[in-house]
Short mmCIF file of C-alpha atoms in Angstrom, two decimals:
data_model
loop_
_atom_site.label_atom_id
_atom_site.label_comp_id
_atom_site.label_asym_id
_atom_site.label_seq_id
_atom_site.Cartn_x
_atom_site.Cartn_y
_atom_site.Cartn_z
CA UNK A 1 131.44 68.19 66.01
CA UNK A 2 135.54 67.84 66.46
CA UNK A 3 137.97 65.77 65.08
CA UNK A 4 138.79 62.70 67.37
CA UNK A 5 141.99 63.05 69.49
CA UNK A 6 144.61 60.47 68.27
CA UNK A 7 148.55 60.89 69.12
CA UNK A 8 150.58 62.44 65.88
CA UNK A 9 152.68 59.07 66.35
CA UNK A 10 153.35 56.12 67.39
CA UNK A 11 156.38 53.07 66.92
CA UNK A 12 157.72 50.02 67.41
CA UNK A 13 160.37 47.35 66.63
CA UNK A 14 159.20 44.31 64.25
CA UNK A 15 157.27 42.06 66.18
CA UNK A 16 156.34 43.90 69.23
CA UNK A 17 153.00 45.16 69.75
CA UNK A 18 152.12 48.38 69.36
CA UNK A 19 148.51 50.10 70.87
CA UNK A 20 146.74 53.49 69.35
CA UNK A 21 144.18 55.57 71.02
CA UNK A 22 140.55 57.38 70.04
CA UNK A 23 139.48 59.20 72.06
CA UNK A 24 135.83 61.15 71.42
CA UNK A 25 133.00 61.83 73.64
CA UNK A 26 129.78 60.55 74.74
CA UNK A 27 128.08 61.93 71.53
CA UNK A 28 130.20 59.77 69.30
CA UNK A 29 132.98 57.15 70.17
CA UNK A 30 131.82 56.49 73.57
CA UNK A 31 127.86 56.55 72.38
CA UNK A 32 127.56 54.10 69.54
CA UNK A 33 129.82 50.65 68.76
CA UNK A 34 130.28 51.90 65.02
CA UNK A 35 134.16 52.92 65.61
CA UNK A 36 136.55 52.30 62.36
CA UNK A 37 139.64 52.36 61.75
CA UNK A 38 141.49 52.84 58.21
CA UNK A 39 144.93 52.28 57.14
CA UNK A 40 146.25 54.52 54.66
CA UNK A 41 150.50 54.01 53.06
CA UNK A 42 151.85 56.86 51.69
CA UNK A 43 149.47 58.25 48.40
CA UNK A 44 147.15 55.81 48.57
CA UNK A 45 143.63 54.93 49.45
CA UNK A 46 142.32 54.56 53.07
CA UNK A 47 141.72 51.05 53.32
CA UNK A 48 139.09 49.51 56.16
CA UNK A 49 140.59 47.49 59.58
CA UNK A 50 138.23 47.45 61.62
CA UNK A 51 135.05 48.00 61.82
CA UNK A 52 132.18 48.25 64.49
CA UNK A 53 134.75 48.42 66.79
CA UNK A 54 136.25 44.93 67.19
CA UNK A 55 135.62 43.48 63.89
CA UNK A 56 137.98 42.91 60.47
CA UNK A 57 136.98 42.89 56.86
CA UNK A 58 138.03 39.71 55.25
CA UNK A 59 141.28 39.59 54.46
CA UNK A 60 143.07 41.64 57.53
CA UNK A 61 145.22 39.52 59.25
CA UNK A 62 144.26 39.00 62.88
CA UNK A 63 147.09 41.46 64.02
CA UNK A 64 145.03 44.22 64.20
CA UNK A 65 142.46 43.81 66.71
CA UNK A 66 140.04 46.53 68.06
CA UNK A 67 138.61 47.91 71.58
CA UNK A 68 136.79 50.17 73.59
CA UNK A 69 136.02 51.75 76.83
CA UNK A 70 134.50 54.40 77.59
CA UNK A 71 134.91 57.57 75.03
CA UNK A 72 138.53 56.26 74.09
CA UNK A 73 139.14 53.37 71.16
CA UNK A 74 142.16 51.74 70.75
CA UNK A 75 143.83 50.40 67.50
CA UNK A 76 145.86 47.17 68.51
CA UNK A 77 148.51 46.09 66.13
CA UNK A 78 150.61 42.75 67.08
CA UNK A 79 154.06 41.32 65.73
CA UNK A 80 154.84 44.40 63.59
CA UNK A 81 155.74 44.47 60.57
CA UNK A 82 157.87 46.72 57.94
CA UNK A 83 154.25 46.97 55.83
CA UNK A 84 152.15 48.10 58.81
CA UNK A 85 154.16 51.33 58.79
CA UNK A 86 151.13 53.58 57.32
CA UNK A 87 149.10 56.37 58.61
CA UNK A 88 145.66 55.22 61.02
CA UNK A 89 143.16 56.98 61.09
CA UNK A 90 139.55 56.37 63.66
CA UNK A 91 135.99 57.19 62.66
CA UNK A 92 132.75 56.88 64.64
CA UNK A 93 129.55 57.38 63.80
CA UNK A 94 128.04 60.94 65.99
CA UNK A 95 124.41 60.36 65.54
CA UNK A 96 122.11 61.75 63.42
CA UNK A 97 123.99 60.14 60.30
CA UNK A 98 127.28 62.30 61.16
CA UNK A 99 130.48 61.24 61.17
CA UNK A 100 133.47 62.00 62.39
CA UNK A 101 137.18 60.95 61.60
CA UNK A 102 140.59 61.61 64.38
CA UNK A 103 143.56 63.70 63.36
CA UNK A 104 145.43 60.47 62.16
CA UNK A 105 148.41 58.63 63.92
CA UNK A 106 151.84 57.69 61.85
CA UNK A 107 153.20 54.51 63.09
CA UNK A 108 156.85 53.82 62.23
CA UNK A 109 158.15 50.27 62.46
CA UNK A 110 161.54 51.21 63.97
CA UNK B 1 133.33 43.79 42.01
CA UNK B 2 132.71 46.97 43.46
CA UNK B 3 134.64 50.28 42.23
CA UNK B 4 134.29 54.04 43.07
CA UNK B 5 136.03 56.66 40.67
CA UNK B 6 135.89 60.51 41.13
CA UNK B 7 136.01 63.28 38.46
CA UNK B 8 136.08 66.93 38.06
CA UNK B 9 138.35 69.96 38.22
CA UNK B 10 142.07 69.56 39.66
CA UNK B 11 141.63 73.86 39.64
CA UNK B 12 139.53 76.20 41.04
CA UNK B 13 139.56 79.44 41.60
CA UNK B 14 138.85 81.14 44.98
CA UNK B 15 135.48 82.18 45.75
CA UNK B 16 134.03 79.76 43.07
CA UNK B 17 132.23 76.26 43.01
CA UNK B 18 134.44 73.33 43.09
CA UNK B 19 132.50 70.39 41.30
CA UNK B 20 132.94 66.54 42.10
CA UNK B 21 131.26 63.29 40.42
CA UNK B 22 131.68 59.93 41.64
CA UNK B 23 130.90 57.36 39.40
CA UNK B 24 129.44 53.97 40.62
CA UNK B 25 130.13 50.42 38.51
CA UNK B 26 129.76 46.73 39.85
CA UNK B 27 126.94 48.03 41.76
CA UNK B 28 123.41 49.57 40.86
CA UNK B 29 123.11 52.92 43.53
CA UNK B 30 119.06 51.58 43.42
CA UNK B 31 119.85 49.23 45.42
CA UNK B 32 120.16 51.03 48.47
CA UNK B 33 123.36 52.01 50.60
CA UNK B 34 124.98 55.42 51.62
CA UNK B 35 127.35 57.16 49.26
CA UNK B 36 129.88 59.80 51.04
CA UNK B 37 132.47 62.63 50.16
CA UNK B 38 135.56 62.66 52.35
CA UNK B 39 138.95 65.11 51.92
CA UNK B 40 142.19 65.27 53.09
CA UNK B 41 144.27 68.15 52.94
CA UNK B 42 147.74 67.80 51.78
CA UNK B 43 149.68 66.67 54.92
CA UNK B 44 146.60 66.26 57.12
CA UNK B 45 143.65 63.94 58.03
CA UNK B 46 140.61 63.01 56.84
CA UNK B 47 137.39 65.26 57.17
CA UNK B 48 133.39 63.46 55.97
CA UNK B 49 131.92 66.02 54.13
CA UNK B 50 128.31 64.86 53.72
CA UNK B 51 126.51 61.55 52.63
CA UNK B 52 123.39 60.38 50.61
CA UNK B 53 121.13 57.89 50.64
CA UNK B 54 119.97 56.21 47.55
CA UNK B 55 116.50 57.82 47.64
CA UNK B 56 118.08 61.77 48.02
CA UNK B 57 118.28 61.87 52.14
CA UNK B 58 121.68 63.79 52.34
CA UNK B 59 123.80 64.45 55.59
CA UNK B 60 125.95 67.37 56.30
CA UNK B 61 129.50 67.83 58.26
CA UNK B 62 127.76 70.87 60.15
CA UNK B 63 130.72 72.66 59.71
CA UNK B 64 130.63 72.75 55.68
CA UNK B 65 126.82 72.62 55.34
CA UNK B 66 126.52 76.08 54.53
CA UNK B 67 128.39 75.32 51.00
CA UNK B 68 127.81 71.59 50.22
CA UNK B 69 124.98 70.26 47.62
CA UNK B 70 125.08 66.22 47.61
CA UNK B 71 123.14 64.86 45.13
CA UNK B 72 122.50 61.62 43.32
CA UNK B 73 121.44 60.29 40.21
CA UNK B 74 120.11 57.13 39.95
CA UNK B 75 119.96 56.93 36.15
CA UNK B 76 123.62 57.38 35.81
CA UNK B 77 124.41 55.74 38.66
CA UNK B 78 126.52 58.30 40.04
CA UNK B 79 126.41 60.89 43.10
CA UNK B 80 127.74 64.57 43.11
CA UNK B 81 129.34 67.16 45.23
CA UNK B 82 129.69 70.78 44.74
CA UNK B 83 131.11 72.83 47.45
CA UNK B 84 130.97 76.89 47.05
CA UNK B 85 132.67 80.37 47.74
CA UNK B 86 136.03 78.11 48.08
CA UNK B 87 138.95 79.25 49.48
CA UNK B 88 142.64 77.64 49.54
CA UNK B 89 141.84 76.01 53.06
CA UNK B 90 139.65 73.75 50.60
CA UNK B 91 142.66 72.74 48.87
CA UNK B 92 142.66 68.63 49.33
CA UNK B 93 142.45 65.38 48.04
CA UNK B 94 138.34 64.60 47.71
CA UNK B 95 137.72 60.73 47.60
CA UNK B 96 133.86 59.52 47.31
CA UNK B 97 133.49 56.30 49.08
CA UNK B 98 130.67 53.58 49.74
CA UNK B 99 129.23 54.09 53.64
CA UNK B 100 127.62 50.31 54.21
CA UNK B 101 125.54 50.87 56.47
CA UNK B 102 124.31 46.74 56.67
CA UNK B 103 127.65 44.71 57.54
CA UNK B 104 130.17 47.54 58.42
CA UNK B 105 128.70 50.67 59.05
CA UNK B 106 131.58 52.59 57.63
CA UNK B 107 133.89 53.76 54.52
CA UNK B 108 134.42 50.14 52.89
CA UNK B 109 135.05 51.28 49.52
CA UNK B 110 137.02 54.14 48.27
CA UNK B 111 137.49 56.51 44.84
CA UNK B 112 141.01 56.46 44.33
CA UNK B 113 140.72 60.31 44.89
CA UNK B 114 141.13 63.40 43.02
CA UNK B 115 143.32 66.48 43.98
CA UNK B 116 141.71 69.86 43.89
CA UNK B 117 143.14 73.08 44.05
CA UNK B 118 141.73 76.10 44.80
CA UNK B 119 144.02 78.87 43.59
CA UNK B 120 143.92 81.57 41.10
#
């Protein structure tokens, strides 16, 4: 199985909107609803956004909101702010109780 | 409250095993759930290594399952990881973490991590 494609980075200004991609194939992302998405600041833990693709843990503010369509998922993150600048990083689940994380996007709040 | 904490080697040297435990507290392992390894190389992204199922089932990244044992023990309530013939491209940060597979489906809780380097 391969890593899932993510850009190296992504940014935006404090309270725009900012959008990352996932893309997979049809054995993984674009197969199953069981996309994640984890937020990890620099030396820390990954921490769980979003799970099953559209869904947050308690206590993640509504600003991050989750898609998909097709074999590409897409991390939304709305009215940035200086603490969202952290590493993301997408999983999906590949069948046969694989999984499979994406190369990891930094997003800089400019 | 659930918590997830790693032990083991911080050096090994190439061509040997490299040896993880990930100890389980706030929640009994008998109980059911999946337990993963994950690692991140310094700089880079994360890579699942295999999982394991309460009752022994384990899962495999096909691309390490040549040189990964996962095993639990229920009694101890803790799951293991060793990962042979290592070489420096093993060098990472390994975190064990709780796959829920009920609610989430995915990686809810996480090890704080342990750095292992593989280096003579």
């Amino acid at each position: 199985q391969s890593a899932l494609t993510q850009p190296p980075s992504a940014s935006g200004s404090p309270g725009q909107s900012v959008t990352i991609s996932c893309t997979g194939t049809s054995s993984d992302v674009g197969g199953y609803n069981y996309v994640s998405w984890y937020q990890q600041h620099p030396g820390k833990v990954p921490k769980l956004i979003i799970y099953e693709v559209i869904k947050r843990p308690s206590g993640v503010p509504d600003r991050f909101s989750g898609s998909k369509s097709g074999n590409t998922a897409s991390l939304s993150v709305s009215g940035l702010q200086a603490e969202d600048e952290a590493d993301y990083y997408c999983s999906s689940y590949a069948g046969s109780n694989n999984w499979v994380f994406g190369g990891g996007t930094k997003l800089t709040v400019l | 409250q659930v918590q997830l904490q790693e032990s083991g080697p911080g050096l090994v040297k190439p061509s040997e095993t490299l040896s993880l435990t990930c100890i389980v507290s706030g929640y009994s392992i008998s109980t059911g759930s999946y337990w993963g390894w994950i690692r991140q190389p310094p700089g880079k992204g994360l890579e699942w290594i295999a999982s394991i199922y309460q009752s022994g089932s384990t899962y495999f990244n096909p691309s390490l399952k040549s040189r990964v044992t996962i095993s639990v023990d229920t009694s101890k309530n803790q799951f293991s990881l060793k990962l042979n013939s290592v070489t420096a491209a093993d060098t990472a940060v390994y975190y064990c973490a709780r796959l829920e597979q009920v609610v989430t489906r995915a990686f809810d809780i996480w090890g704080q991590g342990t750095m292992v380097t593989v280096s003579s």
